[in-house]
Coordinates of C-alpha atoms in Angstrom, one line a residue:
M209 CA 0.0 0.0 0.0
S210 CA 1.3 3.5 -0.8
I211 CA 0.6 7.1 -1.3
T212 CA 2.3 9.5 -3.7
L213 CA 2.9 13.1 -2.6
G214 CA 4.8 14.6 -5.6
M215 CA 7.8 12.4 -4.6
P216 CA 8.8 8.8 -4.9
T217 CA 6.1 6.4 -3.9
I218 CA 6.4 5.7 -0.1
P219 CA 5.3 2.5 1.6
I220 CA 2.6 2.8 4.3
R221 CA 2.6 0.3 7.1
G222 CA -0.9 -1.0 8.2
T223 CA -4.0 0.8 7.1
T224 CA -3.4 4.5 7.7
V225 CA -4.1 5.3 4.1
T226 CA -6.6 3.2 2.2
S227 CA -8.8 3.7 -0.8
G228 CA -11.8 5.9 0.0
Q229 CA -9.9 7.7 2.7
P230 CA -9.0 11.4 2.6
Q231 CA -6.2 12.1 0.1
A232 CA -3.3 14.5 0.7
S233 CA -4.3 16.5 -2.4
D234 CA -7.4 17.6 -0.5
R235 CA -5.4 19.2 2.3
P236 CA -5.2 23.0 2.6
A237 CA -1.7 24.4 2.0
V238 CA -0.9 25.2 5.6
P239 CA 2.4 24.2 7.3
G240 CA 1.0 22.6 10.5
L241 CA -0.4 19.1 11.2
L242 CA -4.0 20.0 10.4
D243 CA -6.7 17.3 10.1
R244 CA -10.0 17.3 8.4
F245 CA -11.9 18.3 11.5
G246 CA -9.9 21.6 12.1
R247 CA -7.6 20.2 14.8
T248 CA -3.9 21.0 14.6
A249 CA -1.4 18.8 16.4
T250 CA 1.2 20.7 18.4
D251 CA 2.0 18.0 21.0
L252 CA 4.4 15.3 19.8
R253 CA 4.9 12.0 21.7
I254 CA 8.0 10.1 20.7
S255 CA 8.5 6.5 21.9
L256 CA 12.1 5.7 22.5
T257 CA 11.7 2.0 23.1
D258 CA 9.1 -0.7 23.4
K259 CA 11.0 -2.3 26.3
C260 CA 9.9 -2.0 29.9
N261 CA 11.3 -3.2 33.2
L262 CA 7.7 -3.6 34.7
R263 CA 5.0 -6.0 33.7
C264 CA 1.9 -4.1 34.6
T265 CA -1.2 -6.2 34.4
Y266 CA -3.2 -3.7 32.3
C267 CA -0.3 -3.3 29.7
M268 CA 1.9 -6.4 29.3
P269 CA 1.7 -10.1 30.0
A270 CA 3.7 -11.5 32.8
E271 CA 6.2 -13.1 30.4
G272 CA 6.7 -9.9 28.5
L273 CA 6.5 -9.3 24.8
P274 CA 8.8 -9.8 21.8
F275 CA 10.8 -6.5 21.7
L276 CA 12.2 -4.7 18.7
A277 CA 15.8 -5.4 17.7
G278 CA 18.1 -2.5 18.0
P279 CA 18.5 -1.7 14.3
K280 CA 14.7 -1.3 14.0
L281 CA 14.6 1.5 16.6
L282 CA 15.0 5.1 15.7
T283 CA 18.6 6.2 16.4
R284 CA 19.5 9.4 18.3
E285 CA 20.2 11.2 15.1
E286 CA 16.9 10.1 13.5
I287 CA 15.0 11.2 16.6
A288 CA 16.8 14.6 16.5
R289 CA 15.9 15.0 12.9
L290 CA 12.2 14.2 13.4
A291 CA 12.1 16.6 16.3
R292 CA 13.7 19.3 14.2
I293 CA 11.2 18.8 11.4
A294 CA 8.3 18.7 13.9
V295 CA 9.4 22.0 15.5
R296 CA 10.6 24.0 12.5
E297 CA 8.4 22.8 9.8
L298 CA 5.2 21.5 11.5
G299 CA 4.7 23.9 14.4
V300 CA 5.1 21.4 17.3
R301 CA 5.5 23.1 20.6
Q302 CA 5.7 20.2 23.1
I303 CA 7.7 17.0 22.9
R304 CA 7.2 14.2 25.3
F305 CA 9.4 11.1 25.4
T306 CA 7.6 7.8 26.2
G307 CA 8.0 4.1 25.9
G308 CA 8.0 1.3 26.9
E309 CA 10.3 2.8 29.5
P310 CA 12.4 5.7 28.1
L311 CA 15.0 5.5 30.9
L312 CA 16.1 2.2 29.3
R313 CA 17.6 4.3 26.5
K314 CA 21.3 4.8 27.3
D315 CA 21.4 7.9 25.1
L316 CA 18.3 9.6 26.7
V317 CA 20.3 12.5 28.1
E318 CA 21.8 13.2 24.6
I319 CA 18.4 13.0 23.0
I320 CA 17.0 15.6 25.4
E321 CA 20.1 17.8 24.8
D322 CA 19.4 17.7 21.0
C323 CA 15.8 18.7 21.5
A324 CA 16.6 21.5 24.0
A325 CA 18.9 23.0 21.4
L326 CA 16.1 23.5 18.9
E327 CA 14.9 26.9 18.0
P328 CA 12.1 27.7 18.8
R329 CA 12.7 25.5 21.9
P330 CA 9.9 23.1 22.6
E331 CA 8.7 22.1 26.1
I332 CA 10.4 18.8 26.8
S333 CA 8.8 16.2 29.1
L334 CA 9.2 12.5 30.0
T335 CA 6.8 9.8 30.9
T336 CA 8.5 7.1 33.1
N337 CA 7.9 4.5 35.7
A338 CA 10.7 6.2 37.6
I339 CA 12.7 3.0 38.3
G340 CA 16.3 4.2 37.8
L341 CA 15.2 7.8 37.8
K342 CA 17.1 8.7 41.0
S343 CA 20.5 8.1 39.4
R344 CA 19.7 10.0 36.2
A345 CA 17.5 12.9 37.3
E346 CA 20.4 15.4 37.7
A347 CA 21.8 14.7 34.2
L348 CA 18.3 14.9 32.7
A349 CA 17.6 18.2 34.3
A350 CA 20.9 19.6 33.1
A351 CA 20.2 18.4 29.6
G352 CA 17.1 20.5 29.4
L353 CA 14.2 18.3 30.6
D354 CA 11.4 20.5 31.8
R355 CA 8.9 18.1 33.4
V356 CA 8.3 14.5 34.3
N357 CA 5.1 12.4 34.4
V358 CA 5.5 9.3 36.6
S359 CA 3.2 6.3 36.2
L360 CA 2.3 5.1 39.8
D361 CA -0.9 3.3 40.6
S362 CA -0.4 2.7 44.3
I363 CA 1.9 3.7 47.2
C364 CA 1.1 0.4 49.0
A365 CA 4.1 -1.9 48.4
E366 CA 2.0 -5.0 48.2
T367 CA -0.5 -3.5 45.7
F368 CA 2.3 -2.0 43.6
A369 CA 3.9 -5.4 43.3
T370 CA 0.6 -7.0 42.4
I371 CA 0.0 -4.5 39.6
T372 CA 3.5 -4.3 38.2
R373 CA 4.7 -7.8 39.1
R374 CA 7.9 -6.2 40.4
P375 CA 8.8 -5.1 44.0
F376 CA 10.3 -1.7 43.1
L377 CA 8.0 0.8 44.9
N378 CA 10.9 2.2 47.0
R379 CA 12.9 2.9 43.8
V380 CA 10.0 4.8 42.3
L381 CA 9.4 6.9 45.3
E382 CA 13.1 7.7 45.6
G383 CA 13.1 8.8 41.9
I384 CA 10.2 11.1 42.5
D385 CA 11.9 12.7 45.5
E386 CA 15.1 13.2 43.5
L387 CA 13.2 15.3 40.9
R388 CA 12.6 18.1 43.5
T389 CA 16.3 17.9 44.6
V390 CA 17.4 18.6 41.0
G391 CA 14.8 21.4 40.4
L392 CA 12.2 19.5 38.5
E393 CA 9.1 20.4 40.6
R394 CA 6.2 20.2 38.2
T395 CA 5.8 16.4 38.5
K396 CA 2.6 14.8 37.5
I397 CA 1.6 11.3 38.7
N398 CA -0.5 9.1 36.4
A399 CA -2.6 6.4 38.1
V400 CA -5.1 3.8 36.9
L401 CA -7.7 2.5 39.3
M402 CA -8.8 -1.1 38.8
P403 CA -11.7 -2.9 40.5
G404 CA -10.7 -5.1 43.5
I405 CA -7.0 -4.2 43.2
N406 CA -6.5 -0.5 44.0
D407 CA -9.9 1.2 43.5
D408 CA -10.1 1.7 47.3
Q409 CA -6.8 3.6 47.4
G410 CA -7.7 6.7 45.4
V411 CA -8.1 8.9 48.4
E412 CA -4.8 7.7 49.9
L413 CA -2.9 8.3 46.7
L414 CA -4.4 11.8 46.3
E415 CA -3.5 12.6 50.0
W416 CA 0.1 11.6 49.3
A417 CA 0.3 13.6 46.0
L418 CA -1.1 16.8 47.6
A419 CA 1.4 16.5 50.5
G420 CA 4.3 16.2 48.1
G421 CA 3.1 19.0 45.8
H422 CA 2.5 16.7 42.8
Q423 CA -0.5 16.8 40.5
L424 CA -2.2 13.5 40.5
R425 CA -4.1 12.4 37.4
F426 CA -6.4 9.4 37.3
I427 CA -6.7 7.7 33.9
E428 CA -9.5 5.5 32.9
Q429 CA -8.2 2.1 31.9
M430 CA -8.2 1.9 28.1
P431 CA -8.4 -1.1 25.7
L432 CA -4.6 -1.1 25.1
D433 CA -3.5 -4.2 27.0
A434 CA -1.5 -6.9 25.3
D435 CA -3.8 -9.6 26.7
H436 CA -6.9 -7.9 25.1
S437 CA -8.8 -8.6 28.4
W438 CA -10.1 -5.1 28.8
T439 CA -13.9 -4.8 29.2
R440 CA -16.1 -1.8 29.9
D441 CA -17.6 -3.5 32.9
G442 CA -14.1 -4.1 34.3
M443 CA -13.0 -0.4 34.4
I444 CA -13.4 2.3 36.9
T445 CA -15.1 5.3 35.2
A446 CA -14.4 9.0 35.7
A447 CA -17.7 9.3 37.5
Q448 CA -16.8 6.6 39.9
I449 CA -13.4 8.1 40.5
R450 CA -15.0 11.4 41.4
E451 CA -17.4 9.6 43.7
K452 CA -14.6 7.8 45.5
L453 CA -12.5 11.0 46.0
E454 CA -15.5 13.0 47.2
V455 CA -15.8 10.8 50.3
R456 CA -12.9 12.8 51.6
Y457 CA -12.6 15.9 49.4
V458 CA -14.6 18.5 47.6
L459 CA -13.8 18.7 43.9
T460 CA -14.5 21.9 42.0
P461 CA -14.0 22.1 38.2
D462 CA -11.0 24.4 37.4
E463 CA -12.1 27.4 35.4
A464 CA -8.8 27.7 33.5
P465 CA -9.1 26.8 29.8
R466 CA -8.4 23.2 29.1
D467 CA -6.5 24.2 25.9
G468 CA -6.3 20.7 24.4
A469 CA -5.1 19.0 27.6
P470 CA -6.3 15.4 28.2
A471 CA -7.0 15.9 31.9
E472 CA -10.1 17.6 33.3
L473 CA -8.7 19.5 36.3
Y474 CA -10.4 20.0 39.7
Q475 CA -9.5 22.1 42.6
V476 CA -9.3 20.0 45.8
R477 CA -10.6 21.2 49.2
E478 CA -11.2 19.3 52.4
K479 CA -14.8 18.1 52.7
S480 CA -14.9 19.6 56.2
D481 CA -14.0 23.0 54.8
P482 CA -15.6 23.2 51.3
T483 CA -15.0 26.9 50.8
G484 CA -11.6 26.9 52.4
E485 CA -8.0 26.7 51.1
V486 CA -7.4 24.9 47.8
L487 CA -5.0 22.1 48.7
G488 CA -4.0 21.4 45.1
M489 CA -5.3 20.1 41.8
V490 CA -6.3 16.6 40.6
G491 CA -6.9 15.6 37.0
I492 CA -9.1 12.9 35.5
I493 CA -8.4 11.6 32.0
A494 CA -11.7 10.1 30.9
S495 CA -10.6 8.7 27.6
V496 CA -13.4 6.2 27.4
T497 CA -16.5 7.7 29.0
E498 CA -15.9 11.5 28.6
N499 CA -13.6 11.5 25.7
F500 CA -11.8 14.7 24.5
C501 CA -11.2 13.7 20.9
D502 CA -12.8 16.8 19.4
D503 CA -9.9 18.9 20.8
C504 CA -7.0 16.3 20.4
R505 CA -3.8 18.0 19.5
R506 CA -1.4 15.0 19.7
T507 CA 0.7 13.3 17.1
R508 CA 2.7 10.2 17.9
I509 CA 5.9 8.5 16.6
T510 CA 6.5 4.9 17.5
A511 CA 9.9 3.6 18.5
E512 CA 10.4 2.3 14.9
G513 CA 9.4 5.6 13.3
G514 CA 5.8 5.2 12.5
V515 CA 3.3 8.1 12.7
R516 CA 0.1 7.3 14.6
S517 CA -2.6 10.0 14.2
C518 CA -4.6 8.4 17.0
L519 CA -3.6 6.3 19.9
F520 CA -6.2 3.7 18.7
S521 CA -5.2 3.7 15.0
E522 CA -4.9 0.3 13.4
G523 CA -2.1 1.5 11.1
E524 CA 1.0 3.7 11.0
T525 CA 2.7 5.8 8.4
D526 CA 6.3 4.8 8.0
L527 CA 8.8 7.7 8.3
L528 CA 11.7 5.5 9.0
A529 CA 11.9 4.4 5.4
L530 CA 12.2 8.0 4.4
L531 CA 14.8 8.8 7.0
R532 CA 17.0 5.9 5.8
G533 CA 16.2 6.3 2.2
G534 CA 17.6 9.8 1.5
A535 CA 14.3 11.8 1.7
T536 CA 14.5 15.6 2.3
D537 CA 13.0 17.2 5.4
E538 CA 10.2 18.6 3.3
E539 CA 9.3 15.2 1.9
I540 CA 9.2 13.8 5.4
A541 CA 7.1 16.7 6.6
D542 CA 4.7 16.3 3.7
L543 CA 4.1 12.6 4.5
W544 CA 3.6 13.5 8.2
R545 CA 1.1 16.1 7.2
A546 CA -0.8 13.6 5.0
A547 CA -0.9 11.1 7.9
M548 CA -2.4 13.6 10.2
W549 CA -4.9 14.9 7.6
A550 CA -6.4 11.4 7.6
K551 CA -6.8 11.4 11.4
P552 CA -10.3 10.1 12.4
S553 CA -12.8 12.3 14.2
G554 CA -12.5 10.1 17.3
H555 CA -11.2 6.8 18.7
G556 CA -14.5 5.0 18.3
I557 CA -14.4 3.1 21.6
N558 CA -18.0 3.8 22.1
A559 CA -19.1 2.8 18.6
S560 CA -20.6 -0.6 17.8
G561 CA -18.0 -2.9 16.2
F562 CA -15.0 -1.2 17.9
E563 CA -12.0 -3.4 17.8
Q564 CA -9.0 -3.0 20.1
P565 CA -5.7 -2.1 18.3
A566 CA -3.5 -5.1 17.9
R567 CA -0.5 -3.3 19.5
S568 CA -0.4 -2.6 23.2
M569 CA 0.4 0.7 24.9
S570 CA 4.0 -0.4 25.5
A571 CA 4.5 -1.0 21.8
I572 CA 2.7 2.2 20.7
G573 CA 4.1 4.7 23.1
G574 CA 1.8 6.6 25.4

């Protein structure tokens, strides 16, 4: 399968471009990553690896997955080039590095240095499980990292081990503490609540996050697990999350514009003092039940160089072939624009006949 954009025919992996879908020739001549529904992607997520040192039950099977061989991964130089094209040619303003677990990339510091040197400089963030973060936080901050998102579903060691299948909670907490030491203080904590496992720990987790000055964000479990065992009845919804938190706290919707952010933010106050001091903020990312697709501003690059216009896409547009085949920056930018022009209006989870993507979150990049 291929698409021609006034350049040599380029192969397309999967089903991103098929007959009957929007063609690049229909796209307005604007430089950004515009789609047919008027959304422009300015937030780039780049997966650095599909490998992870945890085996979270909602992401990966206990025995792990077949991981990509080194030559199939984007190199540091290729990542830097894609970031440069994204910022200079396509109007990207934020770059977040994901995985798998991005701390497993030995050249992570150098990759961040490359992106921090771009003009205009994008905001640079990292999503990590924080295992190994303590020893690398200082170098990452010095390289230009602006912010960190840490995936942490429980501060109970037993529950953490049940979810991740690894006894590493102390290492995660030490990594989070180290961020403040090196001056990275806008830490966000991402948590998934699951029935019968940690759904009774939401208040405890929020209390801990508020005390540490972190912004906790609860995420509805999405159908992106490798085992394909996700069911709607087996997830904790945004409404249920609010109900659980409101046993202890008063949640007031934040009035600041959401501006394309995935999390709906709430001011948090003690239930005993509902008009008193705001203790902090909590976010809820309701991807399934209260989706925000109509204002999605994200574009994703997988660890092997594929553009995904939506987290739930069944196909990817291959940029790696262009990178290694002598294409110009403009040719790469044009194909990237075409991939985003074909972005669907929404993920379709709530539509009849929805099928979970074959690739899991660890393989896609969050």
